[in-house]
Coordinates of C-alpha atoms (C1' of nucleotides) in Angstrom, one line a residue:
Chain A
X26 CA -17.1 6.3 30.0
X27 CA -17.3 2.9 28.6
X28 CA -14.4 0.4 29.1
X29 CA -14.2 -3.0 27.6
X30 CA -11.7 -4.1 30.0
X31 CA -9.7 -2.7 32.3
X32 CA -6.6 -3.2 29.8
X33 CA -7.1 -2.1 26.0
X34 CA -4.7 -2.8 23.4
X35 CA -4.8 -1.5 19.9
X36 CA -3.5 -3.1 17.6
X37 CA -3.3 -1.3 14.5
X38 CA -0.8 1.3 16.5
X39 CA 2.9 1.5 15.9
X40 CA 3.9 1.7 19.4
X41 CA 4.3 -2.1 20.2
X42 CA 2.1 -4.1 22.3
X43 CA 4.4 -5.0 24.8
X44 CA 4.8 -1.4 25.2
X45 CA 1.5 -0.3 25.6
X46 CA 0.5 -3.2 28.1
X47 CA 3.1 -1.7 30.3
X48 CA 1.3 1.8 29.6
X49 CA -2.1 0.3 30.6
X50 CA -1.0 -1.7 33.7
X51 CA 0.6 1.5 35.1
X52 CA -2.5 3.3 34.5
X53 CA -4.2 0.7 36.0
X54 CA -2.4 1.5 38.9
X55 CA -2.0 5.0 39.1
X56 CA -5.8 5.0 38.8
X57 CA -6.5 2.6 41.5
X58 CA -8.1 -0.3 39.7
X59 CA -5.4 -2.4 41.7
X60 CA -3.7 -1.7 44.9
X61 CA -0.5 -2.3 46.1
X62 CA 0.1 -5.9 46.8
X63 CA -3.2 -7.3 44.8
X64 CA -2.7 -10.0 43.0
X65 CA -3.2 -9.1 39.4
X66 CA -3.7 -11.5 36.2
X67 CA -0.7 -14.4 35.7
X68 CA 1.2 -14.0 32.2
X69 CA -0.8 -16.8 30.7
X70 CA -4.5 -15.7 32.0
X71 CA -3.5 -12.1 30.1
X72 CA -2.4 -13.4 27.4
X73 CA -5.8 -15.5 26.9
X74 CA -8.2 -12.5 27.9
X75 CA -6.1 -9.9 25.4
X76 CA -5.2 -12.7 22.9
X77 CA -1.7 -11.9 22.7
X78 CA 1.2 -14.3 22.9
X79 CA 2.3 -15.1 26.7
X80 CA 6.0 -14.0 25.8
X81 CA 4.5 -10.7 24.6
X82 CA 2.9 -10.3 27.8
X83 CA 5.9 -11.6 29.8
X84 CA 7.9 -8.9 28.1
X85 CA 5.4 -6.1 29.5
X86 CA 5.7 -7.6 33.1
X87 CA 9.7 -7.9 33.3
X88 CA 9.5 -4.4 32.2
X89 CA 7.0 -3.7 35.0
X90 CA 9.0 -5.2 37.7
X91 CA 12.6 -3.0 36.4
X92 CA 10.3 0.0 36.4
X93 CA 9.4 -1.1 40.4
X94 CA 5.6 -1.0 40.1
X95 CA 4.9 -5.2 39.7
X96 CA 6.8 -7.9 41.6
X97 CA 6.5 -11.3 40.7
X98 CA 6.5 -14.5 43.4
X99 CA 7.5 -17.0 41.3
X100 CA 5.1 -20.1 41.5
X101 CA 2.9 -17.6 43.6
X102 CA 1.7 -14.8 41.3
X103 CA 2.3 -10.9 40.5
X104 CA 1.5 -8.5 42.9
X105 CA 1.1 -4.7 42.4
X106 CA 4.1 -3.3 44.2
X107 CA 3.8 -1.2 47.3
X108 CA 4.2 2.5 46.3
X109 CA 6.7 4.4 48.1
X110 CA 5.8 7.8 49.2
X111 CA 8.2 9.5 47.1
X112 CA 6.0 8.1 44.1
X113 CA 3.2 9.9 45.4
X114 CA 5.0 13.4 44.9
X115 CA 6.1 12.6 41.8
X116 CA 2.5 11.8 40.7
X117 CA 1.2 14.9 41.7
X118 CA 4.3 16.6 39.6
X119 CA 2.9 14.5 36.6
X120 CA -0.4 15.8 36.8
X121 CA 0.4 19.5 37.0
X122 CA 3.2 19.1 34.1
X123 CA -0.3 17.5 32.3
X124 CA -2.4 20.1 33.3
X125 CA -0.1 22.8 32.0
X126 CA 0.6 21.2 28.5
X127 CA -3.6 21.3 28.2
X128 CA -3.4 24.9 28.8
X129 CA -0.9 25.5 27.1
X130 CA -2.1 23.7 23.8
X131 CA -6.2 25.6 24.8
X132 CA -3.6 29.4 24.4
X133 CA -2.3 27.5 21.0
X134 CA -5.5 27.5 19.5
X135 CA -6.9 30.9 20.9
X136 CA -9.2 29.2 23.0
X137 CA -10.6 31.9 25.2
X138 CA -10.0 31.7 29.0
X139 CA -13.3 31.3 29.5
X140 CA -14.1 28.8 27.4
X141 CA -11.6 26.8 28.7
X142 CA -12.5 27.5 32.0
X143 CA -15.8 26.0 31.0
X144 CA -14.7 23.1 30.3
X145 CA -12.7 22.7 33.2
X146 CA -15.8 23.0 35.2
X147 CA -17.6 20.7 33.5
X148 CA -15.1 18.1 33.5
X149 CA -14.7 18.2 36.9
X150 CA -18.1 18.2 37.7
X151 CA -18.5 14.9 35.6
X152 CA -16.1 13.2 37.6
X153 CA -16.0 14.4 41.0
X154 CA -19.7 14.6 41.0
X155 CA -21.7 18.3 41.5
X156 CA -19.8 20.8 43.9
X157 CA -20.1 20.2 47.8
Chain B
X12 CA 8.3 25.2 29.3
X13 CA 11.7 24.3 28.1
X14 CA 11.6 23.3 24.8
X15 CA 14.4 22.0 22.3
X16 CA 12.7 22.4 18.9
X17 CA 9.1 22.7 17.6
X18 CA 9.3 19.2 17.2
X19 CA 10.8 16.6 19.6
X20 CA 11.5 13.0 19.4
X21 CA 11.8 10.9 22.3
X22 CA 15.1 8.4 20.6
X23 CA 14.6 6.1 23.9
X24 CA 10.4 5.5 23.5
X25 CA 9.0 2.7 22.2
X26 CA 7.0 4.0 19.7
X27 CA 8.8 4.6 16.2
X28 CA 10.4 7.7 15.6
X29 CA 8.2 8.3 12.2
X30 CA 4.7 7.5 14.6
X31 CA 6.1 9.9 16.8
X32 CA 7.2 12.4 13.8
X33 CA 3.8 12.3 12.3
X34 CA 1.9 13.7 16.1
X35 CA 4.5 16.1 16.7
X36 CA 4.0 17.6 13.3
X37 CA 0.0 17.5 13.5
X38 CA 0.9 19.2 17.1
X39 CA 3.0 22.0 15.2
X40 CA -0.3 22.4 13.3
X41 CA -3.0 22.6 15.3
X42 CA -1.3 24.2 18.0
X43 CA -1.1 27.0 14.8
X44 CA 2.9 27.1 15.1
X45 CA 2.6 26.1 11.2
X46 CA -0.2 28.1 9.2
X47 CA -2.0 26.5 6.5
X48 CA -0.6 26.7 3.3
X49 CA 2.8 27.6 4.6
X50 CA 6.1 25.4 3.6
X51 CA 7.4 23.4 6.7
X52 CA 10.9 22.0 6.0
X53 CA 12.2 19.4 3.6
X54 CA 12.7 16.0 3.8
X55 CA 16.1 16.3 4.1
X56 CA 16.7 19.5 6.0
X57 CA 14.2 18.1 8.6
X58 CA 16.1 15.3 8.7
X59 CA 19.5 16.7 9.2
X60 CA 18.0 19.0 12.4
X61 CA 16.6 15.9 13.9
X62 CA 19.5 13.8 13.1
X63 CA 17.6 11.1 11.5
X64 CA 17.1 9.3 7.8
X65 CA 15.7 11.3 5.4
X66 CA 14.3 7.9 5.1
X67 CA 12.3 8.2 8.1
X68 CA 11.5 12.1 7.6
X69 CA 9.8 10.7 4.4
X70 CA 7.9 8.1 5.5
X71 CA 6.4 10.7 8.1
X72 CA 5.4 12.9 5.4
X73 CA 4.1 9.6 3.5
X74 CA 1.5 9.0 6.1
X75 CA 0.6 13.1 7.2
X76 CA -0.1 13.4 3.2
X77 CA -2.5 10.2 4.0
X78 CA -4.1 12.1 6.6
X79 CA -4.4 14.7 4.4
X80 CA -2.1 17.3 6.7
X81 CA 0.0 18.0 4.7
X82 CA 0.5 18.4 0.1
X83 CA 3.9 17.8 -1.0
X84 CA 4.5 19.3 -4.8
X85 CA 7.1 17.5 -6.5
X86 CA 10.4 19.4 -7.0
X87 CA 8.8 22.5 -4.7
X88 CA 8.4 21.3 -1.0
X89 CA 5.6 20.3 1.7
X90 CA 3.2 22.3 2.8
X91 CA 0.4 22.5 5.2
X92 CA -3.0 21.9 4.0
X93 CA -5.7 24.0 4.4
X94 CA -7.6 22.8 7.5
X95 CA -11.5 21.6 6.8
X96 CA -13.7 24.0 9.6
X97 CA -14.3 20.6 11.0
X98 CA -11.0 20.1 12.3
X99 CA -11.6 22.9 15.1
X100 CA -14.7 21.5 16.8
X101 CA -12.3 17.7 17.0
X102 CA -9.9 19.9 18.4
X103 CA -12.2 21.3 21.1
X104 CA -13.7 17.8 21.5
X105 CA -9.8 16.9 22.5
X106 CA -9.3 19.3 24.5
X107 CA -12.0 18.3 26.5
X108 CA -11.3 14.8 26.3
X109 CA -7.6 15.1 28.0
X110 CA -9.3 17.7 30.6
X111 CA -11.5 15.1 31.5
X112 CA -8.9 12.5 31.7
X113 CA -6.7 14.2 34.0
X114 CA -9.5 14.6 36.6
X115 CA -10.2 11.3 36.3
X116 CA -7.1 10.2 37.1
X117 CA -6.7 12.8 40.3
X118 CA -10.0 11.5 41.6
X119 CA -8.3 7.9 41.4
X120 CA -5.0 8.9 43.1
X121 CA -7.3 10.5 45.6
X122 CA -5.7 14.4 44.7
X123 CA -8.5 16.6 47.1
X124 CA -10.7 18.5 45.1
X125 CA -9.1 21.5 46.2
X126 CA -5.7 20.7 45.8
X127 CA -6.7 19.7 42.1
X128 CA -8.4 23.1 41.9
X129 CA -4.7 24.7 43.2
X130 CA -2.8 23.2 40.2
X131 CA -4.9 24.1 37.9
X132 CA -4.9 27.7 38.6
X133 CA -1.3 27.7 39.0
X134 CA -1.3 26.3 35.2
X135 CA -3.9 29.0 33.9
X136 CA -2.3 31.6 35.4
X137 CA 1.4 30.1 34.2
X138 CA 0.1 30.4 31.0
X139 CA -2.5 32.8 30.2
X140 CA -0.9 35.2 32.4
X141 CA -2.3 36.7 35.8
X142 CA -6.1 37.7 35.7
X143 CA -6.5 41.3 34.7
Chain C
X21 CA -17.3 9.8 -23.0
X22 CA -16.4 12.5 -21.4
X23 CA -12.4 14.1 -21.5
X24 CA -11.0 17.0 -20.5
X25 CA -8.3 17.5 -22.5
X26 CA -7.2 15.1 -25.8
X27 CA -4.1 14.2 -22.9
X28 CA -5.3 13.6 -19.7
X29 CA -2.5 13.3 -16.6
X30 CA -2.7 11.8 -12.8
X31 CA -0.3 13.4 -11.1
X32 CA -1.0 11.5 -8.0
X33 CA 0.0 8.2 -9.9
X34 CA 2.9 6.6 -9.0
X35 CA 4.6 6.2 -12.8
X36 CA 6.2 9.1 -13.7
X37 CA 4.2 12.3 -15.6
X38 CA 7.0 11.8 -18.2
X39 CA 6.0 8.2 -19.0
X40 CA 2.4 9.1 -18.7
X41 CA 2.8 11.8 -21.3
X42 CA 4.6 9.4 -23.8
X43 CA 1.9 7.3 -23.7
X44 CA -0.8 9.2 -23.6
X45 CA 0.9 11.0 -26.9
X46 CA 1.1 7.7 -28.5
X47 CA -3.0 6.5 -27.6
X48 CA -3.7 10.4 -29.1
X49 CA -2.0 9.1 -32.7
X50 CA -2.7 5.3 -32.2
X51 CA -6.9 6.5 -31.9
X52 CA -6.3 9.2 -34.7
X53 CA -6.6 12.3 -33.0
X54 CA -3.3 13.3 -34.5
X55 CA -2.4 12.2 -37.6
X56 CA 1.2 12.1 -39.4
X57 CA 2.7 14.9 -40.4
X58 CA 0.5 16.9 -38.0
X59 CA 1.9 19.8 -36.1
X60 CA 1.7 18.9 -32.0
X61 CA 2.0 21.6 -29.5
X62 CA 5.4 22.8 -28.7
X63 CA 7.1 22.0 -25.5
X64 CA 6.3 24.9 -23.8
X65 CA 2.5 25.2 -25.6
X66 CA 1.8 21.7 -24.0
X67 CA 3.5 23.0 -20.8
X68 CA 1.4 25.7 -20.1
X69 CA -1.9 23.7 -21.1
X70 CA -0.8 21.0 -19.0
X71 CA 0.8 22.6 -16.1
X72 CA 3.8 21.1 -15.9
X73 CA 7.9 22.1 -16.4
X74 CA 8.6 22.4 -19.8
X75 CA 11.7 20.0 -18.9
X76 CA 9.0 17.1 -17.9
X77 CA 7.4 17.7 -21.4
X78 CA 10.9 18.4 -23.6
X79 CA 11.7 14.3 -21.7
X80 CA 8.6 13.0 -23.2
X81 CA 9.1 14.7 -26.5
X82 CA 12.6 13.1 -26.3
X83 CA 11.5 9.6 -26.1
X84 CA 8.4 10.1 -28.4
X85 CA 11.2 11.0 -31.0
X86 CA 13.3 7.7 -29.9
X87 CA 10.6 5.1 -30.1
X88 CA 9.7 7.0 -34.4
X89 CA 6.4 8.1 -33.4
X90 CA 7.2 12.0 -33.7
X91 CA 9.6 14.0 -34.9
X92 CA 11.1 17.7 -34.2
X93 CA 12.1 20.0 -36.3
X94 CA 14.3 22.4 -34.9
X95 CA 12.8 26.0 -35.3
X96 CA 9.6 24.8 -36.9
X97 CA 8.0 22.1 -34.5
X98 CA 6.9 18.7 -33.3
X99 CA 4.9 16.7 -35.9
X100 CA 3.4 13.0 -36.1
X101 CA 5.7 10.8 -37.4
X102 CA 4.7 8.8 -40.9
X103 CA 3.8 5.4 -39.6
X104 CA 5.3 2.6 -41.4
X105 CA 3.0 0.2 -43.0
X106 CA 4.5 -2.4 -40.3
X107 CA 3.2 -0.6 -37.3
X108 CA -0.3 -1.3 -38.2
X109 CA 0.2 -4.9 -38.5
X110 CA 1.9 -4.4 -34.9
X111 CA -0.8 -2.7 -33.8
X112 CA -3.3 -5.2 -35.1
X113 CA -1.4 -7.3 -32.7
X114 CA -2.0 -5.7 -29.6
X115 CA -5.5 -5.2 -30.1
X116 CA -5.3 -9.1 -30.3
X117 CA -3.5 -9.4 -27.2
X118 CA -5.9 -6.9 -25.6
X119 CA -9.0 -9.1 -26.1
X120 CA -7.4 -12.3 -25.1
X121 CA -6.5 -10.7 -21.4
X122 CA -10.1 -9.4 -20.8
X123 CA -11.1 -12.3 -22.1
X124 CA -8.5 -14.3 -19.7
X125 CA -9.6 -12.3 -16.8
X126 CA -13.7 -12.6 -17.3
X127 CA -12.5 -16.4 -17.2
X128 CA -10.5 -16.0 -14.3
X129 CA -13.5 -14.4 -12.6
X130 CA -16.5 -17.0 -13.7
X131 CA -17.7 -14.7 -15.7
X132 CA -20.1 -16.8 -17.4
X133 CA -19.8 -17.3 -21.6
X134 CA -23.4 -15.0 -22.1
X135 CA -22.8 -12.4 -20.0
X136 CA -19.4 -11.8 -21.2
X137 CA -20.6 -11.7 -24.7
X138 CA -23.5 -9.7 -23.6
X139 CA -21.0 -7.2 -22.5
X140 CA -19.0 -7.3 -25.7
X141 CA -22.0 -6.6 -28.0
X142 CA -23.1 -3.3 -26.1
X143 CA -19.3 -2.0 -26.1
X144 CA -19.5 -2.5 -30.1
X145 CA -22.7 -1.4 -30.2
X146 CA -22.1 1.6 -28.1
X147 CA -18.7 2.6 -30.0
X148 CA -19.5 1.7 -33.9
X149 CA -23.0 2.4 -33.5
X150 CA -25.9 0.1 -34.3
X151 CA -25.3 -2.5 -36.2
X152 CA -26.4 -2.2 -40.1
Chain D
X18 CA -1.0 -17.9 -22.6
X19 CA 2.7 -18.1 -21.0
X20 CA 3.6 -16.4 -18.0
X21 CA 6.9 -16.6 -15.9
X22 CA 5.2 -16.4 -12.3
X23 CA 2.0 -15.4 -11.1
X24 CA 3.4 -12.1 -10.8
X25 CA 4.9 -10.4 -13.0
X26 CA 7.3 -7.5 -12.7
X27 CA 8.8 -5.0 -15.6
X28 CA 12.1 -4.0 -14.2
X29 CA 12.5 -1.3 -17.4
X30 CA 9.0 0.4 -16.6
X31 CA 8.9 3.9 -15.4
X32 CA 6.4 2.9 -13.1
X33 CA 7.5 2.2 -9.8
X34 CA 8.4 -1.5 -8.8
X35 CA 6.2 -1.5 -5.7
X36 CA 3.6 -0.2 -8.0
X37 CA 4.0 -2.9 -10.2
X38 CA 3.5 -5.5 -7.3
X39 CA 0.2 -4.0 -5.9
X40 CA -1.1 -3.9 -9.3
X41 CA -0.3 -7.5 -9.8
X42 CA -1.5 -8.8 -6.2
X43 CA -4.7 -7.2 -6.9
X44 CA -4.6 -8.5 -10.2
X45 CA -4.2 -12.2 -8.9
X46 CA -7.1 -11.6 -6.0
X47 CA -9.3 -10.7 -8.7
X48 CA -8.5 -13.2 -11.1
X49 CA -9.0 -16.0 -8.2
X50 CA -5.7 -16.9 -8.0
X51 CA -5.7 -16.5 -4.1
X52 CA -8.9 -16.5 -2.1
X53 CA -10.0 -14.9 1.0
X54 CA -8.3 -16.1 4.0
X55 CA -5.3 -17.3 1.8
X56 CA -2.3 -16.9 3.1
X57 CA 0.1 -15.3 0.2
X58 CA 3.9 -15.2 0.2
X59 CA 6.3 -13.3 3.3
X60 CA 8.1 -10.7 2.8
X61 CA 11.1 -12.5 2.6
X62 CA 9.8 -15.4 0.6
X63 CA 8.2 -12.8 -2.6
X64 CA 11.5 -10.8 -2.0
X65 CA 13.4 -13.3 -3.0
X66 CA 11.2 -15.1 -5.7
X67 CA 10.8 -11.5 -7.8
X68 CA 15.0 -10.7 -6.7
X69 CA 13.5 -7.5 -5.3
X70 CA 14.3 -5.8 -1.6
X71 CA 12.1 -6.8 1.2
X72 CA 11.7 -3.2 1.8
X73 CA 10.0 -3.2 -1.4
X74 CA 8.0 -6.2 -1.0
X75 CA 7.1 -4.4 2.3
X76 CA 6.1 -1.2 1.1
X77 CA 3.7 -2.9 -1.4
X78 CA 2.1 -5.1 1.5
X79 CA 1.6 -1.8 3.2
X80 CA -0.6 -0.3 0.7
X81 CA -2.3 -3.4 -0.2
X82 CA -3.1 -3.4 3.3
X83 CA -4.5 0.5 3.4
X84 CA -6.2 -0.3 -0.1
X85 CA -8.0 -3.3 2.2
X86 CA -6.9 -5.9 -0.4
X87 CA -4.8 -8.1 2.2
X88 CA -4.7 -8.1 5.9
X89 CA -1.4 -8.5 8.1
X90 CA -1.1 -11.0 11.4
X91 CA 2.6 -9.4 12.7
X92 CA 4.3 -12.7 13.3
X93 CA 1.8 -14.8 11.3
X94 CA 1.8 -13.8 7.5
X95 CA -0.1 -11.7 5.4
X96 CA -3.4 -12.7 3.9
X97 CA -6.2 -11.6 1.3
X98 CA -8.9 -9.8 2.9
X99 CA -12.5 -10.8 2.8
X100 CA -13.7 -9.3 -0.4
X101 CA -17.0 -7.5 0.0
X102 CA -19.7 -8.6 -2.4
X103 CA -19.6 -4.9 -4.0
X104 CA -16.0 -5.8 -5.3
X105 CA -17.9 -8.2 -7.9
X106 CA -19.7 -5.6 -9.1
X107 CA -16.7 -3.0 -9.4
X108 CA -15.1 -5.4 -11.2
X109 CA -17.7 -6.4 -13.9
X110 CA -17.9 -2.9 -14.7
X111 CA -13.9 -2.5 -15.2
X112 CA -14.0 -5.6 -17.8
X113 CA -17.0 -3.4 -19.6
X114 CA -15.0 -0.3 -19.5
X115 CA -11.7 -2.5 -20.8
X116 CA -14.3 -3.8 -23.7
X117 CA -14.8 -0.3 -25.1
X118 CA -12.0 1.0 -24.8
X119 CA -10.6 -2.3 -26.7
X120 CA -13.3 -1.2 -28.9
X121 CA -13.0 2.8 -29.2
X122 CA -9.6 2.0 -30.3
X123 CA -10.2 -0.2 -32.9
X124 CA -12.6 2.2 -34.2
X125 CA -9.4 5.0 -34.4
X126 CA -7.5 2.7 -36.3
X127 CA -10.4 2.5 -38.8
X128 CA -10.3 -1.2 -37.8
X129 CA -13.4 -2.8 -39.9
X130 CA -16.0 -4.0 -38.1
X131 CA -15.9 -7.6 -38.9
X132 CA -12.6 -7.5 -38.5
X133 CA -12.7 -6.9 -35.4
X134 CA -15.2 -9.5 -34.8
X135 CA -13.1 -12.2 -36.0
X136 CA -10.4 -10.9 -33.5
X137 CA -12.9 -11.3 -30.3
X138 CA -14.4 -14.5 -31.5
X139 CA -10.5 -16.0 -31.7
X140 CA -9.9 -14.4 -28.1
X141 CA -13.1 -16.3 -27.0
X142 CA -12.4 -19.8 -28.5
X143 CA -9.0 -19.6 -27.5
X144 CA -9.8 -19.1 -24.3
X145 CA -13.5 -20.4 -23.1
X146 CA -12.9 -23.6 -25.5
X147 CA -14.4 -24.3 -28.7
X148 CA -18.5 -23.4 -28.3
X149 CA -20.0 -27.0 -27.6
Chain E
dG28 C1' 10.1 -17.5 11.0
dT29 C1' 7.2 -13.3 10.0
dG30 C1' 6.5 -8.4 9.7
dG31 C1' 8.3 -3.5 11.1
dT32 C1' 11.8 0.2 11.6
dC33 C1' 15.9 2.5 10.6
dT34 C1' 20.3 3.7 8.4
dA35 C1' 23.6 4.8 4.7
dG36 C1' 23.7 5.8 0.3
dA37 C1' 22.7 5.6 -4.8
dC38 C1' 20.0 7.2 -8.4
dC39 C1' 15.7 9.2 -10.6
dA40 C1' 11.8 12.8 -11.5
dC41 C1' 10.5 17.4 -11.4
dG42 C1' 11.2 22.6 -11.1
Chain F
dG26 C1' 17.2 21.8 -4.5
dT27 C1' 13.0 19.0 -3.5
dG28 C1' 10.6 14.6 -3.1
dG29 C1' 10.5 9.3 -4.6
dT30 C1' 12.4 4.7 -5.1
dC31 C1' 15.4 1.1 -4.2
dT32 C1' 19.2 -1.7 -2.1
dA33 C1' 21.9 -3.9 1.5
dG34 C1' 21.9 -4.9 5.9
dA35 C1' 21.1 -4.3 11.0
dC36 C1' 18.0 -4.9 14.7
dC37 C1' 13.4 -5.2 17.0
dA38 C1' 8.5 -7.1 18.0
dC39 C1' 5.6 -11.0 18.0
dG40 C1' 4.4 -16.1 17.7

DNA sequence: GTGGTCTAGACCACG
DNA sequence: GTGGTCTAGACCACG
């Protein structure tokens, strides 16, 4: 899987870049790459490192911070918020709705059950590394 | 799965309605809910349903011809084109991709393996039905 | 050079197959493949050959018949119009104006003097046939 | 060799407006009159010096910017794309195929041949300069 | 200021 | 009836 950096913007896509920074810091987080209450990048040092204009990338954060998951110290820095436990379930929720739009979409096509079941396997293999 | 109409827009998302017209349409494809060759609706019909321009309608249809998923004939309608053998094994390879991606993201949010392995069987079974 | 048909149409251009029928009508009698006084197809004749409405052709017909160079008669057919001695002055004219915008445009591209004339002797060469 | 603007539009032409415009832009990047890297009128700014829509200006950017012939900084301005060196090449051999048609013409219309000398070597001095 | 999206609505081309 | 073009004008994203 490579990544170029952690955050990756294209900018040949309609949705708007403000909006897909937003997308990419909460994946960010939801993925672990940064825990609650690490610092993460300052509006200017992003905009440098993705080479987008500082309001574009102050845009994303105030966005971040209504949507709870960033909170800013002013003159300190912005900090991944803590995650309340209630996020947690609804996280889970989000995976299984995901899950079950994949499957749905593999019936769609006619993929047989067991050739989706193989790639299920595989996939998890490649991530969570062999069984036991 | 609840769902409104084949296609669905999302007024409140950042990403343009016709961006978001053009995947939901090549979703209605390959998920085979429209069959090559068969007329999907008009410009203006399609818009009335989704309660947008026809403006809008058409510039989705601008860029699906582009893509070459759709063939409009002047005067007669739009239809869906027939799909190159090649589309199915990109399919597949997407299929794959998102399975992949979902894992990934459990192993980050620190999902046990088994619990993982629980909502996917709920979601196969959901879907394909109970095994035999 | 090769040609399909005496009128060739793209019906993926963006100016009307109308307008592309006029002129294409009017290159056929301006390079002599139809002289005056000849009998043209008929609306629907051309129609069929062409695959198109016969409305689309019947337009083109139309304004052939308002800019002189055919005419219809009712019951009988579509013929060439007699050009008047004045056209071929015009058209004298144009093939004037032609050459000065290629020539313009070589210019325009630093085309140097010998090539362009290099260029010009093999089109002559290659249409009127060797010289002498 | 008079000429209103740079580009020129035909408001009475059955061909499209924003047709017109992408056929006139490409024309100028050819001809030289803006390089690579050059930044060419807004939106706005062409808009209003043709007395066209924006939307139209707009929809001709957009397919001069799928066609590759400019490139588009959102914010910034639009301007011509790099050309690559096989562009030279296409384009010699359009000015040849302009030549013979120029040429095949001439021939229908039973120009003679040194007529139609005399035309090209007029189009030549009027345009190269007298030959030293 | 620069490009992008969208609406409302008119009118054209084609069948 | 079906798609295509164009306008006038509002509002958004980005710099």
């Amino acid at each position: 899987m490579p990544e170029r950096y952690l955050l990756h913007l294209d900018f040949s896509s309609p949705t708007p870049v403000y909006a897909q920074l937003v997308e990419e810091v909460k994946r960010a987080v939801a993925r672990g790459h940064w825990k609650p209450d690490e610092k993460i990048p300052s509006v200017r040092e992003l905009a440098i490192k993705l080479g987008i204009n500082p309001n574009t990338v102050a845009k994303s954060y105030d966005e971040l911070v209504a949507q709870g998951v960033v909170r800013v110290q002013r003159g300190v820095g912005v900090f991944v918020a803590a995650t309340p436990p209630e996020a947690e379930r609804r996280k889970l929720g989000e995976l299984a709705g995901r899950l079950e739009r994949v499957v749905a979409e593999a019936l769609a096509m006619n993929v047989p059950r067991a050739d989706l079941r193989r790639l299920w396997v595989r996939a998890v293999r490649n991530t969570y590394g062999t069984v036991r």
